[in-house]
Coordinates of N, CA, C and O and ligand atoms in Angstrom, one line a residue:
X20 N 0.6 -1.0 -0.5 CA -0.5 -0.1 0.6 C 1.0 0.9 -0.3 O 1.7 1.0 0.8
X21 N 1.1 2.3 -1.0 CA 1.6 3.8 -0.8 C 1.1 4.2 0.4 O -0.1 4.4 0.1
X22 N 1.8 4.8 0.8 CA 2.0 5.8 1.2 C 2.1 7.2 0.6 O 2.1 7.6 0.0
X23 N 0.6 7.8 1.6 CA 0.3 9.4 0.6 C 0.5 10.6 1.0 O 0.9 10.6 2.0
X24 N 1.4 11.7 0.6 CA 1.8 12.3 0.8 C 0.8 13.0 1.4 O 0.0 13.8 1.6
X25 N 1.1 13.4 3.4 CA 0.8 14.9 3.5 C 1.9 16.5 3.7 O 3.2 15.8 4.0
X26 N 1.6 17.2 4.2 CA 2.0 18.7 4.7 C 1.8 18.9 3.5 O 1.3 18.7 2.7
X27 N 2.6 19.8 3.7 CA 2.5 21.2 2.1 C 4.2 20.1 0.9 O 5.0 19.4 1.7
X28 N 3.1 21.1 -0.2 CA 3.5 20.4 -1.7 C 5.9 20.3 -1.1 O 6.0 22.0 -0.5
X29 N 6.0 19.6 -0.8 CA 7.4 20.3 -0.6 C 8.4 21.1 -2.0 O 9.8 22.0 -1.6
X30 N 7.4 21.4 -2.9 CA 8.5 22.1 -4.5 C 7.2 22.9 -4.4 O 7.9 24.2 -5.0
X31 N 6.3 24.0 -3.1 CA 5.3 24.6 -3.9 C 6.6 26.1 -3.9 O 7.6 26.1 -2.1
X32 N 7.2 26.8 -4.6 CA 8.6 27.5 -4.3 C 7.5 29.1 -4.9 O 8.3 29.4 -5.2
X33 N 7.2 29.8 -3.7 CA 6.5 30.8 -3.7 C 7.5 31.6 -3.0 O 7.8 31.7 -2.5
X34 N 8.5 33.1 -4.5 CA 9.7 33.3 -4.1 C 9.2 34.6 -2.6 O 8.9 35.7 -3.6
X35 N 9.1 34.9 -1.9 CA 9.6 36.2 -1.4 C 10.6 36.4 -0.8 O 10.3 38.0 0.2
X36 N 11.0 36.7 -1.6 CA 12.9 36.6 -1.0 C 12.4 38.7 -1.6 O 12.3 38.8 -2.6
X37 N 13.3 39.9 -1.1 CA 12.6 41.3 -1.4 C 14.1 41.2 -2.3 O 15.8 40.9 -2.8
X38 N 14.3 41.8 -3.3 CA 14.8 42.0 -4.5 C 15.8 42.1 -4.1 O 15.6 43.2 -3.8
X39 N 17.4 41.5 -4.4 CA 18.6 42.2 -3.7 C 19.6 43.5 -5.0 O 19.2 43.3 -6.2
X40 N 20.4 43.3 -4.0 CA 20.8 44.0 -4.9 C 21.5 44.4 -5.9 O 21.5 44.6 -6.8
X41 N 21.6 43.0 -6.2 CA 22.1 42.3 -7.1 C 21.8 42.0 -8.3 O 21.6 42.8 -9.1
X42 N 20.0 42.1 -8.1 CA 19.2 41.3 -9.0 C 18.2 43.5 -9.2 O 18.8 44.2 -10.7
X43 N 19.0 44.2 -8.7 CA 18.2 45.1 -8.2 C 20.0 45.7 -9.5 O 18.9 46.9 -10.9
X44 N 20.2 45.8 -9.8 CA 21.8 46.5 -10.4 C 21.6 45.8 -12.2 O 22.1 46.2 -13.1
X45 N 21.5 44.2 -11.8 CA 21.3 43.1 -13.3 C 19.4 44.2 -14.3 O 19.7 44.4 -15.4
X46 N 19.3 44.5 -13.1 CA 17.8 45.2 -14.2 C 17.9 46.6 -14.3 O 17.8 46.5 -16.1
X47 N 19.0 47.3 -13.6 CA 18.9 48.9 -14.0 C 20.4 49.9 -14.4 O 19.9 50.7 -14.4
X48 N 21.2 49.0 -14.4 CA 22.2 49.2 -14.7 C 23.4 49.1 -15.4 O 24.4 49.5 -15.6
X49 N 22.9 47.7 -15.7 CA 24.0 47.6 -17.0 C 24.4 47.5 -18.2 O 25.0 48.0 -18.9
X50 N 23.1 48.8 -18.1 CA 23.5 49.1 -19.2 C 24.2 50.0 -20.3 O 24.7 49.8 -21.1
X51 N 24.2 50.2 -18.6 CA 25.8 52.0 -19.5 C 27.0 51.3 -18.8 O 28.0 51.2 -19.0
X52 N 26.1 50.1 -17.1 CA 27.6 49.8 -16.6 C 29.3 48.2 -16.4 O 30.0 48.4 -16.7
X53 N 27.4 47.8 -17.1 CA 28.0 46.4 -17.6 C 27.8 45.2 -16.6 O 28.8 45.5 -15.6
X54 N 27.7 44.0 -16.9 CA 27.2 42.9 -16.0 C 29.2 42.8 -15.5 O 28.8 42.6 -13.8
X55 N 30.0 43.4 -15.4 CA 31.0 42.9 -15.4 C 31.6 44.3 -14.8 O 33.2 44.6 -14.2
X56 N 30.7 45.7 -15.0 CA 31.5 46.9 -14.8 C 31.9 47.2 -14.9 O 32.5 48.5 -14.6
X57 N 32.5 46.7 -16.3 CA 33.3 47.9 -17.1 C 33.5 48.8 -17.4 O 34.0 49.5 -17.9
X58 N 32.4 49.4 -17.9 CA 30.8 50.7 -18.0 C 31.5 50.9 -19.5 O 32.1 49.6 -19.6
X59 N 31.4 52.2 -20.5 CA 31.4 52.1 -21.9 C 32.3 53.2 -21.8 O 32.5 54.3 -20.8
X60 N 33.6 52.9 -22.9 CA 34.8 53.5 -23.4 C 34.3 54.8 -23.8 O 33.2 54.8 -24.5
X61 N 34.9 56.0 -23.4 CA 34.4 57.2 -23.7 C 33.6 57.7 -22.8 O 32.1 58.7 -23.0
X62 N 32.5 57.1 -22.5 CA 30.7 57.3 -21.5 C 30.9 57.0 -20.6 O 30.5 58.0 -19.1
X63 N 30.9 55.5 -19.7 CA 30.5 55.2 -18.4 C 32.5 55.1 -17.8 O 32.8 53.5 -18.8
X64 N 32.1 55.3 -16.6 CA 33.8 54.8 -15.8 C 34.0 52.8 -15.7 O 32.6 52.8 -15.1
X65 N 34.6 52.3 -15.9 CA 35.1 51.7 -14.7 C 34.5 51.2 -13.8 O 35.5 52.6 -12.8
X66 N 34.7 50.1 -12.5 CA 34.1 50.3 -11.0 C 35.6 50.2 -10.6 O 35.7 50.2 -9.6
X67 N 36.0 49.7 -11.2 CA 38.0 48.5 -11.1 C 38.3 49.8 -11.0 O 38.7 50.2 -11.5
X68 N 39.0 50.1 -9.7 CA 39.8 50.8 -9.7 C 39.6 52.3 -9.8 O 40.6 53.6 -9.3
X69 N 37.8 52.6 -8.9 CA 37.2 53.6 -9.0 C 38.3 54.4 -7.3 O 37.4 53.8 -6.6
X70 N 38.5 55.7 -7.8 CA 38.7 56.7 -6.1 C 37.4 56.7 -6.2 O 37.1 56.6 -4.7
X71 N 36.1 56.2 -6.0 CA 34.7 57.6 -5.9 C 34.5 55.8 -5.3 O 34.2 55.6 -3.5
X72 N 34.4 54.6 -5.5 CA 34.0 53.7 -4.4 C 35.2 53.4 -3.3 O 34.2 53.7 -2.1
X73 N 36.3 53.7 -3.6 CA 36.9 54.1 -1.9 C 36.8 54.9 -1.0 O 37.7 54.8 -0.4
X74 N 36.5 55.9 -1.7 CA 36.2 57.2 -1.4 C 34.8 57.3 -0.2 O 34.2 56.6 0.7
X75 N 34.2 58.5 0.0 CA 33.2 58.7 0.6 C 31.5 57.4 0.5 O 31.2 58.7 -0.5
X76 N 31.7 57.7 0.7 CA 29.9 56.3 1.3 C 29.2 58.0 1.0 O 28.1 57.5 -0.4
X77 N 28.6 59.1 1.5 CA 28.0 59.5 1.1 C 28.1 60.5 0.2 O 26.6 60.8 -0.7
X78 N 28.7 60.8 -0.7 CA 28.9 61.0 -2.1 C 29.0 60.5 -2.8 O 28.0 60.8 -4.0
X79 N 28.7 59.2 -2.2 CA 27.9 57.7 -3.6 C 26.5 57.4 -3.4 O 26.0 58.1 -4.3
X80 N 26.5 59.0 -2.9 CA 25.3 58.2 -2.2 C 23.7 59.3 -2.3 O 22.9 59.5 -3.7
X81 N 24.8 60.3 -2.2 CA 24.7 61.7 -3.5 C 24.3 61.3 -4.7 O 23.6 61.6 -5.8
X82 N 25.3 60.8 -5.6 CA 25.7 60.6 -7.1 C 24.4 59.5 -6.9 O 23.4 60.1 -8.2
X83 N 23.9 58.6 -6.6 CA 22.7 57.6 -6.6 C 21.7 58.8 -6.6 O 20.5 58.5 -7.6
X84 N 21.1 59.6 -5.4 CA 19.9 60.6 -5.1 C 19.5 61.2 -7.2 O 18.3 62.2 -7.2
X85 N 20.2 62.4 -7.3 CA 20.6 63.2 -8.1 C 21.6 63.0 -9.6 O 21.0 63.8 -10.1
X86 N 22.3 61.4 -9.5 CA 22.9 61.7 -11.0 C 24.3 62.6 -11.1 O 24.6 64.0 -10.2
X87 N 24.5 62.5 -12.3 CA 25.4 63.2 -12.7 C 25.8 63.8 -13.9 O 26.3 62.7 -14.8
X88 N 27.0 64.2 -14.3 CA 26.8 64.7 -15.8 C 28.1 64.7 -16.4 O 28.9 65.6 -15.2
X89 N 29.4 63.9 -17.0 CA 30.8 64.5 -17.4 C 30.3 65.3 -18.2 O 30.2 66.2 -18.0
X90 N 31.7 65.5 -18.8 CA 32.9 64.8 -18.4 C 33.9 64.8 -17.2 O 33.4 65.6 -16.2
X91 N 33.9 63.7 -17.2 CA 34.9 62.8 -15.9 C 36.7 62.3 -17.0 O 36.1 61.2 -17.8
X92 N 37.0 63.1 -15.9 CA 38.4 62.2 -16.7 C 39.0 61.7 -15.5 O 39.0 61.5 -14.9
X93 N 39.1 60.0 -16.6 CA 40.0 59.1 -14.7 C 41.1 58.6 -15.6 O 40.6 57.8 -17.5
X94 N 42.9 59.1 -15.5 CA 43.3 57.4 -15.6 C 44.4 58.3 -17.2 O 44.1 57.6 -18.3
X95 N 43.4 59.4 -17.7 CA 44.0 60.3 -18.5 C 42.6 60.1 -20.0 O 42.9 60.6 -21.3
X96 N 41.5 59.3 -19.2 CA 40.6 58.6 -20.5 C 38.9 59.9 -20.3 O 39.2 60.4 -19.1
X97 N 38.4 60.7 -20.9 CA 36.8 61.1 -21.0 C 35.8 60.2 -20.9 O 35.6 59.6 -21.7
X98 N 34.9 60.3 -20.1 CA 34.1 59.8 -20.2 C 32.7 61.1 -19.8 O 32.9 61.3 -19.4
X99 N 32.2 60.9 -21.0 CA 31.0 62.0 -21.0 C 30.0 61.8 -21.1 O 28.4 62.6 -21.5
X100 N 29.3 60.2 -20.0 CA 28.0 59.1 -20.2 C 27.0 60.4 -19.2 O 28.1 61.3 -18.4
X101 N 26.0 60.1 -19.4 CA 25.1 60.7 -17.8 C 24.8 59.5 -17.3 O 24.2 58.7 -17.6
X102 N 24.6 59.7 -15.5 CA 24.2 59.7 -15.0 C 23.8 59.1 -14.1 O 23.5 60.8 -13.6
X103 N 22.1 58.6 -14.9 CA 20.9 58.9 -14.3 C 20.4 59.6 -12.4 O 21.8 58.7 -11.8
X104 N 19.6 59.6 -12.2 CA 19.2 60.6 -10.8 C 18.6 59.7 -10.8 O 18.3 58.9 -11.6
X105 N 18.5 58.2 -9.3 CA 17.2 57.2 -9.2 C 16.3 57.8 -8.0 O 16.1 56.2 -7.6
X106 N 16.7 59.0 -7.5 CA 15.0 59.5 -6.8 C 14.1 58.6 -6.5 O 14.0 58.0 -5.7
X107 N 13.8 59.1 -7.9 CA 12.7 58.8 -7.8 C 11.7 57.1 -8.4 O 10.9 56.5 -7.9
X108 N 12.5 56.0 -8.6 CA 13.0 54.9 -9.1 C 13.5 53.7 -7.8 O 13.0 52.9 -7.1
X109 N 14.3 53.9 -7.0 CA 14.7 53.7 -5.5 C 14.7 53.6 -4.6 O 15.0 54.5 -4.6
X110 N 14.0 53.1 -4.0 CA 14.1 52.8 -2.4 C 15.1 53.3 -1.0 O 16.3 53.2 -2.0
X111 N 15.2 53.9 0.4 CA 15.9 54.0 0.8 C 16.6 52.2 0.6 O 18.4 52.3 0.6
X112 N 15.8 51.6 0.8 CA 16.3 50.0 1.2 C 16.8 49.9 -0.3 O 18.6 49.5 -0.1
X113 N 16.0 50.1 -0.6 CA 17.2 49.4 -2.6 C 18.4 50.1 -3.5 O 18.8 50.1 -3.7
X114 N 18.4 52.2 -3.1 CA 19.7 53.0 -3.2 C 20.9 52.2 -2.9 O 21.6 51.0 -2.9
X115 N 20.5 51.7 -1.4 CA 21.9 50.7 -0.3 C 22.0 49.4 -0.8 O 23.6 49.9 -0.4
X116 N 21.1 48.9 -0.7 CA 21.0 46.8 -1.7 C 22.4 47.6 -2.3 O 23.2 46.7 -3.4
X117 N 22.0 48.4 -3.9 CA 22.3 48.5 -4.8 C 23.3 48.5 -5.3 O 25.4 48.6 -4.6
X118 N 23.8 49.9 -4.1 CA 24.9 50.5 -3.2 C 25.8 49.5 -2.8 O 27.5 49.2 -2.6
X119 N 25.9 48.3 -2.7 CA 26.3 47.4 -1.0 C 27.1 46.7 -2.1 O 27.2 45.7 -2.2
X120 N 25.7 45.7 -2.9 CA 26.1 45.2 -4.3 C 28.0 46.1 -4.9 O 28.7 44.5 -4.9
X121 N 27.6 47.0 -5.3 CA 28.3 47.6 -6.1 C 29.8 47.8 -5.3 O 31.1 47.4 -5.6
X122 N 29.7 48.0 -4.2 CA 31.1 48.1 -2.5 C 31.7 47.3 -2.8 O 32.6 46.5 -2.8
X123 N 31.1 45.8 -2.2 CA 31.1 44.6 -1.7 C 32.2 44.2 -3.3 O 33.0 43.2 -2.9
X124 N 31.3 44.5 -4.3 CA 32.2 43.3 -5.4 C 33.5 44.0 -6.1 O 34.6 43.7 -6.1
X125 N 33.8 45.7 -6.3 CA 34.7 46.1 -7.5 C 35.2 47.0 -5.8 O 36.6 47.6 -6.8
X126 N 34.9 46.6 -4.7 CA 35.6 48.4 -3.7 C 35.4 47.2 -2.4 O 34.2 47.8 -1.2
X127 N 35.5 45.5 -1.9 CA 35.4 45.1 -0.9 C 35.9 46.1 0.7 O 35.6 45.6 1.6
X128 N 37.1 46.6 -0.1 CA 37.8 47.3 1.4 C 36.5 49.1 1.4 O 36.6 48.8 3.1
X129 N 35.7 48.7 0.7 CA 35.0 50.3 1.4 C 34.2 49.6 2.5 O 33.3 48.2 2.4
X130 N 32.9 50.6 3.6 CA 32.3 49.9 4.5 C 31.1 50.0 3.6 O 30.8 50.9 2.4
X131 N 30.2 49.2 4.1 CA 29.1 49.4 3.3 C 27.8 50.4 4.1 O 28.2 50.9 4.9
X132 N 26.8 51.2 3.2 CA 26.1 52.0 3.4 C 24.6 51.1 4.1 O 24.1 50.2 4.0
X133 N 23.6 52.4 5.3 CA 22.7 51.4 5.5 C 21.9 52.9 5.0 O 21.8 53.9 4.7
X134 N 20.2 51.6 4.2 CA 19.0 52.9 4.3 C 19.1 53.8 4.8 O 18.2 55.2 4.0
X135 N 19.4 53.6 6.2 CA 19.0 54.9 7.1 C 19.8 55.9 6.4 O 19.4 57.3 6.8
X136 N 20.7 55.9 6.1 CA 22.1 57.2 5.3 C 21.9 58.0 4.3 O 21.5 58.6 3.7
X137 N 20.5 57.3 3.5 CA 20.2 57.0 2.4 C 19.0 58.1 2.0 O 19.1 58.9 2.6
X138 N 17.9 57.5 3.4 CA 17.5 58.4 4.2 C 17.1 60.2 4.1 O 16.4 61.4 3.8
X139 N 18.1 60.0 5.4 CA 19.6 61.6 5.8 C 19.6 62.5 4.8 O 19.0 63.7 4.1
X140 N 19.7 61.8 3.7 CA 20.9 62.2 2.7 C 19.5 62.6 1.3 O 19.5 63.9 0.5
X141 N 18.6 61.9 1.3 CA 17.6 62.6 0.0 C 17.3 63.8 0.8 O 15.9 64.3 0.2
X142 N 16.4 63.2 2.4 CA 16.2 64.8 2.8 C 16.7 65.8 2.5 O 16.3 67.3 2.3
X143 N 17.8 66.2 2.8 CA 19.0 67.2 2.1 C 18.7 67.2 1.1 O 19.4 68.6 0.5
X144 N 19.1 66.7 0.7 CA 19.0 66.7 -1.1 C 18.0 67.1 -1.7 O 18.1 67.1 -3.3
X145 N 17.0 67.3 -1.1 CA 15.6 67.7 -1.8 C 14.9 68.0 -2.5 O 15.0 68.4 -4.2
X146 N 16.1 69.3 -2.8 CA 15.6 70.4 -3.6 C 16.7 70.7 -4.9 O 16.9 72.3 -5.4
X147 N 18.1 69.6 -5.0 CA 19.5 70.0 -5.7 C 19.2 69.6 -6.7 O 18.7 68.1 -7.2
X148 N 20.1 70.2 -7.6 CA 19.4 69.7 -9.7 C 20.9 68.4 -9.3 O 21.7 68.1 -9.0
X149 N 20.5 67.5 -10.7 CA 22.2 67.3 -11.0 C 23.3 67.5 -10.3 O 23.5 68.8 -10.9
X150 N 24.0 67.0 -10.3 CA 25.1 67.4 -9.9 C 26.2 68.2 -11.5 O 25.8 67.2 -12.2
X151 N 26.8 69.2 -11.1 CA 27.4 70.0 -11.7 C 29.0 68.9 -12.4 O 29.1 67.4 -11.9
X152 N 29.4 69.4 -13.6 CA 30.4 68.2 -14.5 C 31.1 68.1 -13.4 O 31.7 68.2 -12.3
X153 N 31.6 66.2 -13.3 CA 32.5 65.8 -12.5 C 34.3 66.6 -12.4 O 34.6 67.7 -13.1
X154 N 34.4 66.9 -11.0 CA 35.6 67.7 -11.1 C 36.8 66.4 -12.4 O 36.7 65.4 -11.9
Ligands
HEC455 C1 22.5 55.6 -18.2 C2 23.8 55.1 -18.1 C3 23.4 54.9 -16.9 C4 23.4 53.3 -16.0 C5 21.6 53.5 -16.7 C6 23.0 54.6 -14.9 N1 25.0 54.7 -14.7 FE1 25.9 55.0 -12.9 N2 26.5 56.7 -14.1 C7 26.8 57.1 -15.7 C8 27.5 57.7 -15.7 C9 28.4 58.0 -17.8 C10 29.3 57.5 -14.4 C11 30.1 58.3 -14.7 C12 29.1 60.1 -14.3 C13 30.2 61.4 -14.3 O1 30.8 60.9 -13.5 O2 30.4 61.8 -15.3 C14 28.3 57.0 -14.2 C15 28.8 56.9 -11.8 C16 27.4 55.2 -11.0 C17 29.1 55.2 -10.0 C18 29.9 55.8 -9.0 C19 31.0 55.3 -10.4 C20 32.3 56.6 -10.6 O3 33.5 55.6 -10.1 O4 33.0 57.2 -10.4 C21 28.2 54.7 -9.0 C22 28.7 53.4 -7.8 C23 27.3 54.7 -10.2 N3 27.5 55.2 -11.5 C24 25.7 53.7 -10.4 C25 25.0 53.2 -10.7 C26 23.7 52.9 -10.2 C27 23.6 51.9 -8.9 C28 23.3 52.4 -11.0 C29 21.5 52.1 -11.6 C30 20.5 51.3 -10.3 C31 23.2 52.9 -12.1 N4 24.9 53.5 -12.2 C32 23.0 53.1 -13.8 C33 25.9 56.4 -16.0 C34 24.9 55.6 -16.4

């Protein structure tokens, strides 16, 4: 006589995991930054070796909230692309998650950021415009 299965089906796979930073990166950021973070010559700088990723996390959050227009010079090369503002598209948590994915992948020595930091800067920059040309 066969035993009948009882209890929840073993293969009930409703995914309730919130979008991870990597998922956000792959959906929203790779058109310019590319999956491997190498960017686009003349347009978008590579993440590897970026002084910004190694620098102030506050400036990075500001960059995501406000966007930034080039031209940016780095290692003797000019990048003229536009980094869009993500203020309207990503929540504080999503902004922190995607930034933390980038930091962990391309600048693991940098500290991770918290959603509270994003919330604070979101309020402070509420009336700010796209950041001017990169220094
Ligand atoms: C339309 C193209 C484009 C998209 C899409 C885009 N970026 Fe950018 N991003 C840029 C450009 C161009 C720069 C350099 C801006 C400058 O300083 O001139 C940049 C710079 C950055 C930097 C600073 C890196 C450095 O070394 O200067 C971070 C961090 C970053 N982007 C994160 C993101 C995240 C996260 C997303 C997705 C949510 C995203 N970007 C989507 C074009 C883009």
